[in-house]
Structures are given as structure tokens and as C-alpha cells.
Amino acid sequence: MASAPTSGQNAGQTPAGSRPSGRAVDELRKVVLEPGFAKHAEGSCLARFGDTHVLCTATVEERVPPWLKGGGKGWVTAEYGMLPRSTHTRTDREAARGKQSGRTQEIQRLIGRSLRAVTDLAALGERQIRIDCDVLQADGGTRTAAITGSWVALHQAIATLKRFGAVKSDPLVDRVAAISCGIYKGVPVLDLDYAEDSDCDADANFVLTAGGGLVEVQATAEGDPFSEAAFMELLRLARKGTDELASLQLAAVG
Amino acid sequence: MASAPTSGQNAGQTPAGSRPSGRAVDELRKVVLEPGFAKHAEGSCLARFGDTHVLCTATVEERVPPWLKGGGKGWVTAEYGMLPRSTHTRTDREAARGKQSGRTQEIQRLIGRSLRAVTDLAALGERQIRIDCDVLQADGGTRTAAITGSWVALHQAIATLKRFGAVKSDPLVDRVAAISCGIYKGVPVLDLDYAEDSDCDADANFVLTAGGGLVEVQATAEGDPFSEAAFMELLRLARKGTDELASLQLAAVG
Amino acid sequence: MASAPTSGQNAGQTPAGSRPSGRAVDELRKVVLEPGFAKHAEGSCLARFGDTHVLCTATVEERVPPWLKGGGKGWVTAEYGMLPRSTHTRTDREAARGKQSGRTQEIQRLIGRSLRAVTDLAALGERQIRIDCDVLQADGGTRTAAITGSWVALHQAIATLKRFGAVKSDPLVDRVAAISCGIYKGVPVLDLDYAEDSDCDADANFVLTAGGGLVEVQATAEGDPFSEAAFMELLRLARKGTDELASLQLAAVG
Amino acid sequence: MASAPTSGQNAGQTPAGSRPSGRAVDELRKVVLEPGFAKHAEGSCLARFGDTHVLCTATVEERVPPWLKGGGKGWVTAEYGMLPRSTHTRTDREAARGKQSGRTQEIQRLIGRSLRAVTDLAALGERQIRIDCDVLQADGGTRTAAITGSWVALHQAIATLKRFGAVKSDPLVDRVAAISCGIYKGVPVLDLDYAEDSDCDADANFVLTAGGGLVEVQATAEGDPFSEAAFMELLRLARKGTDELASLQLAAVG
Amino acid sequence: MASAPTSGQNAGQTPAGSRPSGRAVDELRKVVLEPGFAKHAEGSCLARFGDTHVLCTATVEERVPPWLKGGGKGWVTAEYGMLPRSTHTRTDREAARGKQSGRTQEIQRLIGRSLRAVTDLAALGERQIRIDCDVLQADGGTRTAAITGSWVALHQAIATLKRFGAVKSDPLVDRVAAISCGIYKGVPVLDLDYAEDSDCDADANFVLTAGGGLVEVQATAEGDPFSEAAFMELLRLARKGTDELASLQLAAVG
Amino acid sequence: MASAPTSGQNAGQTPAGSRPSGRAVDELRKVVLEPGFAKHAEGSCLARFGDTHVLCTATVEERVPPWLKGGGKGWVTAEYGMLPRSTHTRTDREAARGKQSGRTQEIQRLIGRSLRAVTDLAALGERQIRIDCDVLQADGGTRTAAITGSWVALHQAIATLKRFGAVKSDPLVDRVAAISCGIYKGVPVLDLDYAEDSDCDADANFVLTAGGGLVEVQATAEGDPFSEAAFMELLRLARKGTDELASLQLAAVG
């Protein structure tokens, strides 16, 4: 870890070339959030983080899961999938294999929790919003792009509910965005692409609100354990990244 | 059937308005075939037939199914899926339900057979090309868009094999395209969109080669049986439509 | 295709020996429809087309699928299966494998659609008739034997409903029968047996009504595409075959 | 149990009418074993015990399950199924439900064990015989009819192996037959039909060899436990029944 | 069978050493029934038969299976499982494989039937008691230990119902216990451990009531068929064993 | 969050009673690690964290997953399950439902990653160690108890390999332990039990090495997002807890 930046302040000055993409350590890929991409859905957003493209849609259903019936509260849930050839080499189609992988289930549970953390379920009323995140092309960071884009789709769907007077107060209490960070060749960096993700020492996903709160923190050593100091730097980078993403979200729904 | 066109020649003169889209009875939707849409795949094509958008990719695998091993021949196979919110109302995700529907299996078998009909499997050599057709947005005619676009993806993948000298003679012996037709309000029409498809008396899918051959014919009465004369008119319309599609295919791979 | 019969009239004169069974090109196998074969079912028929034996039963259920509830209309649906050793070499039992193949699902959907095309679902009332087609022995043409025999089982079940006054008007509006045809050694022939089916250039299944209507047409090139002229001859043969089958159906329920 | 017969000798004198069928307490239904019923199988038998009809086929495979590979010994295994409408009311198709019931698995394990008990697996050599038992019509006692008929199918398949010199010594060391017994209205009776089976106090299945050995004994109280004396009488009846079945087997393969 | 004991009376005098454990032929392993082992369950018992340890729990549910609704009667059902490394070599986890084996289903059906045979389902009222039997460690005889221990768990659960006045009369009409016996090296012995079970000529499971009734008898020849005399001796041993187990049950719930 | 401790140093002085168990905020439940609990496994440990009891076993297999074959490296993997009545109310058996839940898969992936982080897979050689963690009784914190106990089972299994000279250098490079923390009634506390876990604002799981490294960090807001300061306190508590657990691990294998 000798090569780790001694301070977060000058992280942006790391010489270009240390990352395969030439990005600075605290630099996001080019992010584009394109709302309304899907013709039929109540809300949708194509989230592009560099070559990672995730289509997020929101579907409003006027019913809730059985365990919520009659309680007056709503629900937000998510499903996630990858097109078989979104990846560098083809991945088997989960529908053909007859089950979703553990990774898929982990990701869709994460997306649902992240969105519920900024949703007032009582204000939503007894209805469910289903988020579908489908990866059209993958180059690292699909789950964080999915969360970031889903918030936009969710916002659209809720805007429709508001327009029709179906909700009285705004169920969306904050923006939520997510980004991955990792330790690549000993250096904490922001927004891993596939080249970095497949060769890093640790990777982490942070789900943070525009208001400054932590919703989810997941950090994993890929090989050796990592230090607390390195972890602190990952968190600092993530904050910088999600602040930028939250601004893009605001612009997208503005 | 009194309102059926008395001759194919003046079919184009049917008054606008009889079809929800205002198209002439023998008029295709706007079709765009966009090759190379997917970054990672050996071949790909986004096929857009109006609001129906299907992403087709081709993956080359240097192995064949068990029953072909050691025979020197190759294989072309296909899988098909729909994004949950590609449809007007959300369709359950097949991966979550744990199995592919009968409709899905029927369609992917059809796509595979259609492509193999124009492929010289011996010339391909002992390798498999897997086609994935994923519907991003559905507005009727997804299976025929999938076949038409898959041919372009297959062509790209084979072009790569040829460039690397992996095949000696060209395994692609012809172009193949597909189109739906149907009897809508008593009138045979070309290229049903969803509004027509969900309200027609009969629908049919034709898979035809540029060289004039029939690969697959599937016609189904939705309500009452239909007459042989009406069926003949559907076949005539299909020929007109696939000739136009074959030209677009040629342009796309040109 | 030079050897194709120049006219339908003299098709019967094709020299014996060109078909493995010695049949004329437009000659059905010996067909026997044995109604009432199953002791417990409301309707049943053992359909024998040569060595192809399919047991068809009809079960009346006083409920409909969820999407039809309360609409006053009924439903006819079908399931299909093969005994593991109905075939030349043993086929794995689908119940043991834990799922039905794509082929099975395709066939049972076809049987259901074919029967519904001649059933007035409103006259049937809010009840469901389930058809089970189980192949006891297979020698080609199992799906067409299944459709033809199922009509007899359906007729029996409906006759019972009529006898008890459960339906007011007759829900069965016509007879429907099915037959396969194919291009065998370049010659269009009627009612393929296994020896022909496994070695033909194209095969087709036609579902036609006694009244002259087309319910389903499915034609598939096994190798090279086939010509429109050949397809027309297949349709002509099918009409001749289903007319004979419709007469046998009438005799069976007479 | 006061009404139980005091001696086995006069059991046959119980007044007609105490059984729904009017049979004597120690009287089998009419049993017919029809060998060679299936055209394609190496061995087959349609076993009819009154209105219970089970089609048994034997398939020879020149390979053994993985755990027997290279050991020079063979295997006999069985699968069992019921046609959906073999029963009084329709039973869901196991292939459609996607799994075999506990009852089905219990029965097919029993059939396999019963046949292996009279097979010299070393003499059979490293090959497997698969038995398929499919119930065409059910009226009680399907598993015992299946075992009894399967022995005939197995004998046929082994006879073929002997004819071709594939086995040196005879792998079939004895005959094995099975029958159900039960306590019906307090009286032990032989060969329960459905009317008795669905209303008995206890039922039992016995698998016995012609040579006098016990292969399987399964007795179950349906309501209250039963006495040891009653159980002894069930065993005596079973011996009488399987002796008659073993004679029919001999005649069938003679 | 020449070495079989000539009389049941002196069976206990068989020289030590003929069984791997040194036990007498009619000697149980050390059996301990530990009630209340599980903190959360309404009833529970850890049943230890030597090195075979089975945790049995009883859960009371205030609802019955659909087919019993509104009839005023209750139900007792059971599930069975083995921890993957309860066995000598690891057994695949059934939850990971996605289905329960035939053996598992057979056992859990047996446990349920055995307990229902001593339960007055009308006195239980319209509620269900679910028994879970999980094998923590296996050394032969897991299903009989499960039945014996489950009776204790069931008793506890019912005692709770009685304490709260939820049942008026006692639904438990008798004690039921189970034990395995087998023919080991030609000699009938009681309570097989794994070393004997994996090398015996026949094995049998007996489910008997304290009151002297037979609930279930299952005897299976592992290799050659066995004689009626040997079977009688197995039954005599089982009676001795279950009498001892019934005393331990009484002590456990005393 | 006003009630949050102003400094970590005096956290232990929080008045007893603020936690349902009366524990100090930084106090573990009584933890017992009992190695060698399972008779058959190569390594085992019963880990008890208060009323949470998890049986961990380690199985050595002399083969690796396909993707590692021939690379000379080993693998450590884990499976996790709960007995149906380990929980306060019964949980459906995953084997009966036919699939593992998303939660189960998430946990078993976490256990595997945690153990691999302290294992030198090259030193292990081309073999796999399978860890099974089965929850006998649950009262919160089952996944962290599982990780902590599994390390002891893994150590035992590796000790056996070392004793037999199967490994040359020690594949275990450090100890790893895990603990949950959470924000309960606004106060960060260590080692949540069920009463706290089901009513907390945030919960987190930390997997830390004895050597001071971070292996996994997972923190989730249950309702509102939490602050960075609160998160820092959770990490501090976790370090204290895992240091104590690591001492217990050392004693257990000492």
C-alpha cells in the first residue's frame, strides 16, 4: 500500500496511465442518464456508465405482496438480469438454466433495499412499484448503474402517480445513487471498469443519498484483506462520485 | 371476405384508415437493421420494425452439441427472450419463474431452424453459432424481426470466421427473412403491429429465402377457420415483404 | 422435383415401392378411431394411424382458468405425452426429467388451438374441457392422430353435457381433423410414417375442418427450402386426407 | 376382528356380497398377462388385473449407472407413471407439474428392488434393463400389477439377450409376483380393487417368489392399528395369490 | 439360515462378537430421548440411538391442508432431512440440488402415517401439527429413531394445547415407536447400526403401538429372498425393542 | 441520533437495561466454540453465540471445481441452511420448496469468500474443502456465528491434511472471525440478538482478520440512512468483538 495516495486532496493528480482508461483516480466514466427510453413503462431510464448500459423500467401495480395486504403501505421491489451476450464471453441465459444465480438474487435484493430507503412507503399507498434492470452491455459496475438509473425510472413512475392524484404527499424523500470503488494496483480508485474490476485487490459498492446518508456499504477483499485506511479512502471517493451522480439525476428528471 | 382486395396489384390503394397505423395493406412498417450494435459479440444487429426492437447477437463457440461431435459439421441454434417491460403490461421474467414458456421455446426453435436452412453446416465446420434474440420493445412481429435481424448477426459472425481463414467456403448459402401477415377486419394485410395482431382473424408467419424458397409457413386461425384463397393472398403479401427485407439485409452487410 | 406428379388425379398410380410402405402417394395408413376406450373419462378415443396409437381422453371440469372467470365462456385445453418406450429407442420420461420439452409444449398448444377453432366457447358455458393425448406407440404423425382422435373424445364429452342439459346449444360447430404431408424423395406424399418422416425434405401438418376451412398450416423445410408449387400439392393432399378422416370421425360418433 | 375367518381353508366360502365385486375373500380378479404388447420394446407385457391395466416395457441399454462402471455387473431399474385420466377423476400430469410425487418414487423404487431380487446381476453383464410401467387404467393394485407384468417384460428382454448369445448363463433366477391384500370391513381379503382400497382398514403389498421366498412386505394401517393375527392371514392370502400369478407368468412366457 | 437361532428365548445368549458392536442379537443400542431440546418449538425431542442423533420438533399451525378445510378434523404431517455431513461421506444438500430424493419422501410419508395412526384427528380439531425430523448424525436406523422421537415431540405439543384448553379430549390415543431389524450374517438381529445395515441380507422396519397393534411393516430382501420363519423372528425382535422404547417414551414425557 | 455515545471509550458505561438482554453496548453474548462436535466430518465446530447455535463441518474432497482443474490450486466453498424450526416460527424447508432463497445464497457466498481470504489456495493443493453451516437454533447473528465457527472446522480439516503430509506449508495464513453490529434505538451496539435485530435502524456484518485486515464490510440501513459517524462506531465495536472471537478461536484449536 506504499503507493497509496497520501492524501485524498491530490488524488486527482495521479499520473494518467495508471488506470487502463487513463482516468484520474477520482474520475467517473462518462455517465448518461436517458429517461423515458422505454415506450410502454410508467417510468424508465437507460443508464450508461461508459460501456456499461443498463435499461431500468418501473411498473406500477395496484396490489402489494401478501404480507402487506390491508396495511395501507406500498412496496418497491426489483429484478435484475443480463442479456446473454452483454458480457465479453457469452453467459448462459438464466431463463434457460431455470434459475437465477446467487449473484443475481444478491443484486436485485440490493437494488430494492436501496430504493426503499428513500421511499416513504406509507405515502406511496397500497401499491407496488416493480423495477426491472436489464444489462444490455456490461463493462463493470452494472449494479451501481442499475441503482442510479432506477431512481430516475422510479421518479418518473411516481410523477405519473402524482399527476393523476393517486398519491397525496411525495413518496420520494431523497435521491439515492450508487457507485463502485476499488483498490487497483494498490491505489484506491473510483468507478471500476471491467479491466480494473477483474484485476483489483478489493472492490466496494456504496449506496449513498444526496442528503449525505449511508444506505448500503459493501466492501470485499478479492485477495488479501485491506486496511482500514484504504477503506476510508474508498468511502471518500464514493461520496465524491455519488454527489456527481445525484446532480445528473436531478438534471435528468428536472 | 367480400372486402378482400380482388387483386394483389391494387392492394396498395386500399383507403388509408382501414389499418390503425394508416399503412397500405401491403406496406411494411419502417424497418431499420443496425449491424454491430453490441460491443462484445462476434456478430450483432438491432432490428427495428416500427416500435418492435429486437437485439440479435451471434456468438461463435468452438464446440458442437454432443450428438454432432466428431462429424465435422457445425450447428446454429437460437435463444429468445423478452425484457419484462418490453410489453404493454409487464410480463413475468422467465428467469424468475424458473422456466421458459411454451411460446418462447416455440419461437427459439423456429429461429434456429430458419437460419440452419440457409447455412451449409459442413462448410461451417465443427463449431456452433449461438444466436440470442432479446426483445427490448414489443409491438407485434417480434419473432419475424428476430429472424430477419439474426441473419445479419450471423453474417457478421461468419464474416469474422472467413477473415481469419477459419472456414474455407462460405457457409451462408442464401439470405433468409421473415414477416408476419394476417387477416385484419376481413382483409389480408402485411406486417401486423400489436393493435392488429391482438384483434385479427388469422395470423401467419412466413420465412422465405431471397432465392424464392419456402423455409417455414405457419398460419393459425384465431377465431373462425380461414379460406384457401385468403391464405394464398397472405403468402403473396409475405413474398413482397421478405423481398424488401432481403434488400435491407443486403444493404446492412454490404 | 421433376418426379413430382403432374396432376393430382393420377397420383394414385405412382408405382408401388416408391414409399417404404408401398402406399400410393395420396393414400392414408389404415386409420381406426375407437371411441370410449377409457373407462373413467367423460370422453375418449384410441386413434390408430397404422402403428401410431394415441389415447385421447376428455375431462370436464366445472371451472375455467383464472383469466376467464366470470365471463360466461368456457375453454378447451390439451396436454400431450409419449410413453417412454412408445418410440423406436427409449425416450426419457418427461416427469423424471422434471420438464416438458419444447416439442411437447408446441404440440399441446397446437391441439388446444385446433379444437377451440371448432368450439363455440360461449355455448360451452363457464367450464373447461381438458384433453389428454398420450402416445402409446409412435410411428410418425402422432400430433395429427392426436388432433383427429381428440375431436372424437371432445364430442363424447360434449354429448354427455348435452344429455344432462348442461349446455343449451351445441358447442361443437364443425369437425376438425389433421394430417401430415411431406416431400419424400422429391415427391409430395400424404400421411408420413416414421421411415418417411425421418428422411424427408420437408414436412407439413395441416389442420382442416370438414366445412373446408383452414385452422392451422405448418410447413417446414428439413434441408433445402421448398417451392411454392410443392407446397400447393401438399395442401391438396392434406385436403383429400382430412376429408377421409372427417368421414371416419362421423362414423365413430354416429 | 371377530368376523375374521377362523381358518384359511374355508375362506372361499364367505357369502358372496361381502365384497363389492362379489368375489370370495381369497379370489383374484380376472388376470390377463399379454406379452409382446409393445412393438418397439425388447420386452413388454400388458398386465390386466380386472379394470387395472398396466403396460410394462423393458429396454436393454449397453451401459450401467456410473457407480457400477467397470465392475462387470448389470442393473435393473424401473420408472412408473399414470396417464392423467387413468383414474376416476383426472390426476395432474407429473411432467406438467415438473416433478414426480413421493408415491410415484416409492413405487418405482419398489418395482426395481423386486426385479433385482430375482436377477443375477453378474450374469446379466455390464448392461442395464430399464422397466417402464405406465398405468393406462387404474382400479386398485397398480403397483402389484406392474411388478407382475414387468417380470414378463424382463423375461422377454433377457430371452432376446440369450438368443443373441449376449449372456452366458440365465440371469433370471426365479419368478417374482406381487399382490395386494387388505382388511376390508374387518375381513382379510385378497387383491383389493379401488372400491375396497379406498375404504379398507389396512392394506398390504407382498412381493413373493415362485420358490417361496419373501422379497418385500409392506403393510399399513389406514386407521386403527391391526393385529398380528390379521397380518398373518394377509400373508397367507398373498401366498395363495402370488402362486396363481406365478403360474400365469409361466404360461405367458412358455 | 442354518445359523439362525433355534428359539427366540435364547437369542440373547448368542456369543458376543457376532455383531460388530458386540451387542446381543436382541439388544438395542443405548437410547436416550431428550425432550424440549429446541427452544422455539411447541414440542421437541433429540432422539439418540447410539451414534444416530435425530432432532424432532413439532409445530402447531392453526390451519389444515385445503382438502380438510371445514371438516373439523386436524392433520399430522412430517418432513425429514439429513445434514450434509451427518453421514460417513458427505451427502449433497437436497436444498442445493433443488429436490428431495425418493428415499426422503418415502421416509417422511412413513413418519406422518405412523403418528396419525395414534392420533384422534377429530379430537385434535381443525389444526395441523408439522413434525420436522432432522438427522444431525447418522449411524443406521434414522427413520425409526425419527418416529420414536417424534412421538415425544408430538406429545409435548399436544400437552401445550391441552394446557390452554385448545383441545377437549386427548387426541393422543396410544404411544407409537419404531425399530429396525435385519438378517445379519444369517442371523436375525435387533436395531441395525450402519456397519450391519450396509452388509445385511434383509432389513425391516416395524412401527408398533404400546397397545400391541401393528401400524407399519416394511421388510426388504437386500440380496436373496428371505424365509417366512426368518420374518417371524424379525417381528418378535421388533416387538421386544418397541416395548422397551415405549417405556422410554413414557419416562420422557412422564 | 442525539442519544448516540459521544465517544467510543465510554460506550461500555451505557446503563444496563437499554438492551433487551441487559448487555453493555460493546458486550458479546456468551460465545462457546466446541470443536469436533460431528463424528464423521474431517473438521467440525458447534458455534454457540447465546441462543444462536450453528453446526459447522468441513469436508475434504480430492477434486476441485471444473474451472480450477489442472491449475494446482485448491478451493474452499460453503453451504448454509437453517433447520425449519430453528426459528421462532417455522420456516419452510428449502429442500421441500425446491430452491434456496436469495438470503441463503448470499450468506453461503459470504462464508466462502471470508474463509478463502485467509487461505493460501496454492498451498492447499488441488483439493476442495466444503464447509456446511447448519443453524440448529437461531437468535440473530447466524451468518457471523457460521463464519467464526467455520474457521475452527476448517482449521481441524487442514490439521488432518498436515498430519498426513498432504500439504507442505500451512494453507491457513490467519484467523478470520465475524460479528454483527447495529444501531438499536439510536445507539450503536455489538452482536445483535433477535430482539434487537428485528427492531434496529441499521445492521452491519464485519468479517475481520486477527491480523487487523478487513475482509468484508456490509452495512444496511433498515429504515432511514445512517451517518458516517455512526458507521465508524460500528466498525470500532466490530473490531473489539472480533478480537475477542479470535482469542476464543485460538483457544479452541490450541
Coordinates of N, CA and C in Angstrom, one line a residue, chain C residues 102-157:
Chain C
G102 N -39.6 -28.6 -25.5 CA -40.2 -27.6 -26.3 C -41.2 -28.2 -27.3
R103 N -40.8 -29.4 -27.9 CA -41.6 -30.1 -28.8 C -43.0 -30.4 -28.2
T104 N -42.9 -31.0 -27.0 CA -44.2 -31.3 -26.3 C -45.1 -30.1 -26.1
Q105 N -44.5 -29.0 -25.7 CA -45.3 -27.8 -25.5 C -45.9 -27.3 -26.8
E106 N -45.1 -27.4 -27.8 CA -45.6 -26.9 -29.1 C -46.8 -27.7 -29.6
I107 N -46.7 -29.0 -29.4 CA -47.8 -29.9 -29.8 C -49.0 -29.7 -29.0
Q108 N -48.9 -29.6 -27.7 CA -50.1 -29.4 -26.9 C -50.8 -28.1 -27.1
R109 N -50.0 -27.1 -27.4 CA -50.6 -25.8 -27.8 C -51.4 -25.9 -29.1
L110 N -50.8 -26.7 -30.0 CA -51.5 -26.9 -31.3 C -52.8 -27.6 -31.2
I111 N -52.8 -28.7 -30.4 CA -54.0 -29.5 -30.2 C -55.1 -28.6 -29.6
G112 N -54.7 -27.8 -28.6 CA -55.7 -27.0 -27.9 C -56.3 -25.9 -28.9
R113 N -55.5 -25.3 -29.7 CA -55.9 -24.3 -30.7 C -56.9 -24.9 -31.7
S114 N -56.5 -26.1 -32.1 CA -57.2 -26.8 -33.2 C -58.7 -27.1 -32.7
L115 N -58.8 -27.5 -31.5 CA -60.1 -27.9 -31.0 C -60.9 -26.6 -30.7
R116 N -60.3 -25.6 -30.2 CA -61.0 -24.4 -29.9 C -61.6 -23.8 -31.2
A117 N -60.9 -24.0 -32.3 CA -61.4 -23.4 -33.6 C -62.7 -23.9 -34.0
V118 N -63.1 -25.1 -33.5 CA -64.4 -25.6 -33.9 C -65.4 -25.7 -32.7
T119 N -65.0 -25.0 -31.6 CA -65.9 -25.0 -30.4 C -66.4 -23.6 -30.1
D120 N -67.7 -23.5 -29.9 CA -68.3 -22.2 -29.5 C -68.2 -22.1 -28.0
L121 N -67.2 -21.3 -27.6 CA -66.8 -21.3 -26.1 C -67.9 -20.7 -25.3
A122 N -68.7 -19.8 -25.9 CA -69.8 -19.2 -25.1 C -70.9 -20.3 -24.9
A123 N -71.2 -21.1 -25.9 CA -72.2 -22.2 -25.8 C -71.7 -23.2 -24.8
L124 N -70.4 -23.4 -24.7 CA -69.9 -24.4 -23.7 C -70.2 -24.0 -22.3
G125 N -70.3 -22.7 -22.1 CA -70.5 -22.2 -20.7 C -69.2 -22.2 -19.9
E126 N -69.3 -21.7 -18.7 CA -68.1 -21.5 -17.9 C -67.6 -22.8 -17.4
R127 N -67.1 -23.6 -18.2 CA -66.4 -24.9 -17.8 C -65.2 -25.1 -18.7
Q128 N -64.4 -26.0 -18.3 CA -63.2 -26.4 -19.1 C -63.2 -27.8 -19.5
I129 N -62.8 -28.1 -20.7 CA -62.6 -29.5 -21.1 C -61.1 -29.7 -21.3
R130 N -60.6 -30.6 -20.6 CA -59.1 -30.9 -20.7 C -58.9 -32.1 -21.6
I131 N -58.2 -32.0 -22.6 CA -57.9 -33.1 -23.5 C -56.5 -33.7 -23.1
D132 N -56.4 -35.0 -22.9 CA -55.1 -35.6 -22.7 C -54.8 -36.6 -23.9
C133 N -53.7 -36.3 -24.5 CA -53.3 -37.2 -25.6 C -52.0 -37.9 -25.2
D134 N -52.0 -39.2 -25.1 CA -50.9 -40.0 -24.7 C -50.6 -41.0 -25.8
V135 N -49.3 -40.9 -26.3 CA -48.9 -41.8 -27.4 C -48.5 -43.1 -26.8
L136 N -49.2 -44.1 -27.1 CA -48.9 -45.5 -26.6 C -47.8 -46.1 -27.5
Q137 N -47.9 -45.8 -28.8 CA -46.9 -46.3 -29.8 C -46.8 -45.3 -30.9
A138 N -45.5 -45.0 -31.3 CA -45.3 -44.0 -32.2 C -44.7 -44.5 -33.5
D139 N -45.2 -44.1 -34.6 CA -44.6 -44.4 -35.9 C -44.9 -43.3 -36.9
G140 N -44.7 -42.0 -36.4 CA -44.9 -40.9 -37.2 C -46.3 -40.3 -37.1
G141 N -46.4 -39.0 -37.2 CA -47.8 -38.4 -37.2 C -48.5 -38.5 -35.9
T142 N -47.8 -38.4 -34.8 CA -48.5 -38.5 -33.5 C -49.4 -37.3 -33.3
R143 N -48.9 -36.1 -33.7 CA -49.7 -34.9 -33.3 C -51.0 -34.9 -34.2
T144 N -50.9 -35.3 -35.4 CA -52.1 -35.3 -36.2 C -53.1 -36.3 -35.8
A145 N -52.6 -37.5 -35.4 CA -53.5 -38.5 -34.9 C -54.2 -38.0 -33.6
A146 N -53.4 -37.3 -32.8 CA -53.9 -36.8 -31.5 C -55.1 -35.8 -31.8
I147 N -54.9 -34.9 -32.7 CA -56.0 -33.9 -33.0 C -57.2 -34.6 -33.5
T148 N -57.0 -35.6 -34.4 CA -58.1 -36.3 -35.0 C -58.9 -37.1 -34.0
G149 N -58.2 -37.8 -33.1 CA -58.8 -38.6 -32.1 C -59.4 -37.7 -31.0
S150 N -58.8 -36.6 -30.7 CA -59.3 -35.7 -29.6 C -60.7 -35.2 -30.0
W151 N -60.9 -34.9 -31.3 CA -62.2 -34.4 -31.6 C -63.3 -35.4 -31.2
V152 N -63.0 -36.7 -31.4 CA -64.0 -37.7 -31.1 C -64.2 -37.7 -29.5
A153 N -63.1 -37.6 -28.8 CA -63.2 -37.6 -27.3 C -64.0 -36.3 -26.9
L154 N -63.7 -35.2 -27.5 CA -64.4 -34.0 -27.2 C -65.9 -34.1 -27.5
H155 N -66.2 -34.7 -28.6 CA -67.6 -34.9 -29.0 C -68.3 -35.7 -27.9
Q156 N -67.7 -36.8 -27.5 CA -68.3 -37.7 -26.4 C -68.6 -36.9 -25.2
A157 N -67.6 -36.1 -24.7 CA -67.7 -35.3 -23.5 C -68.9 -34.3 -23.6

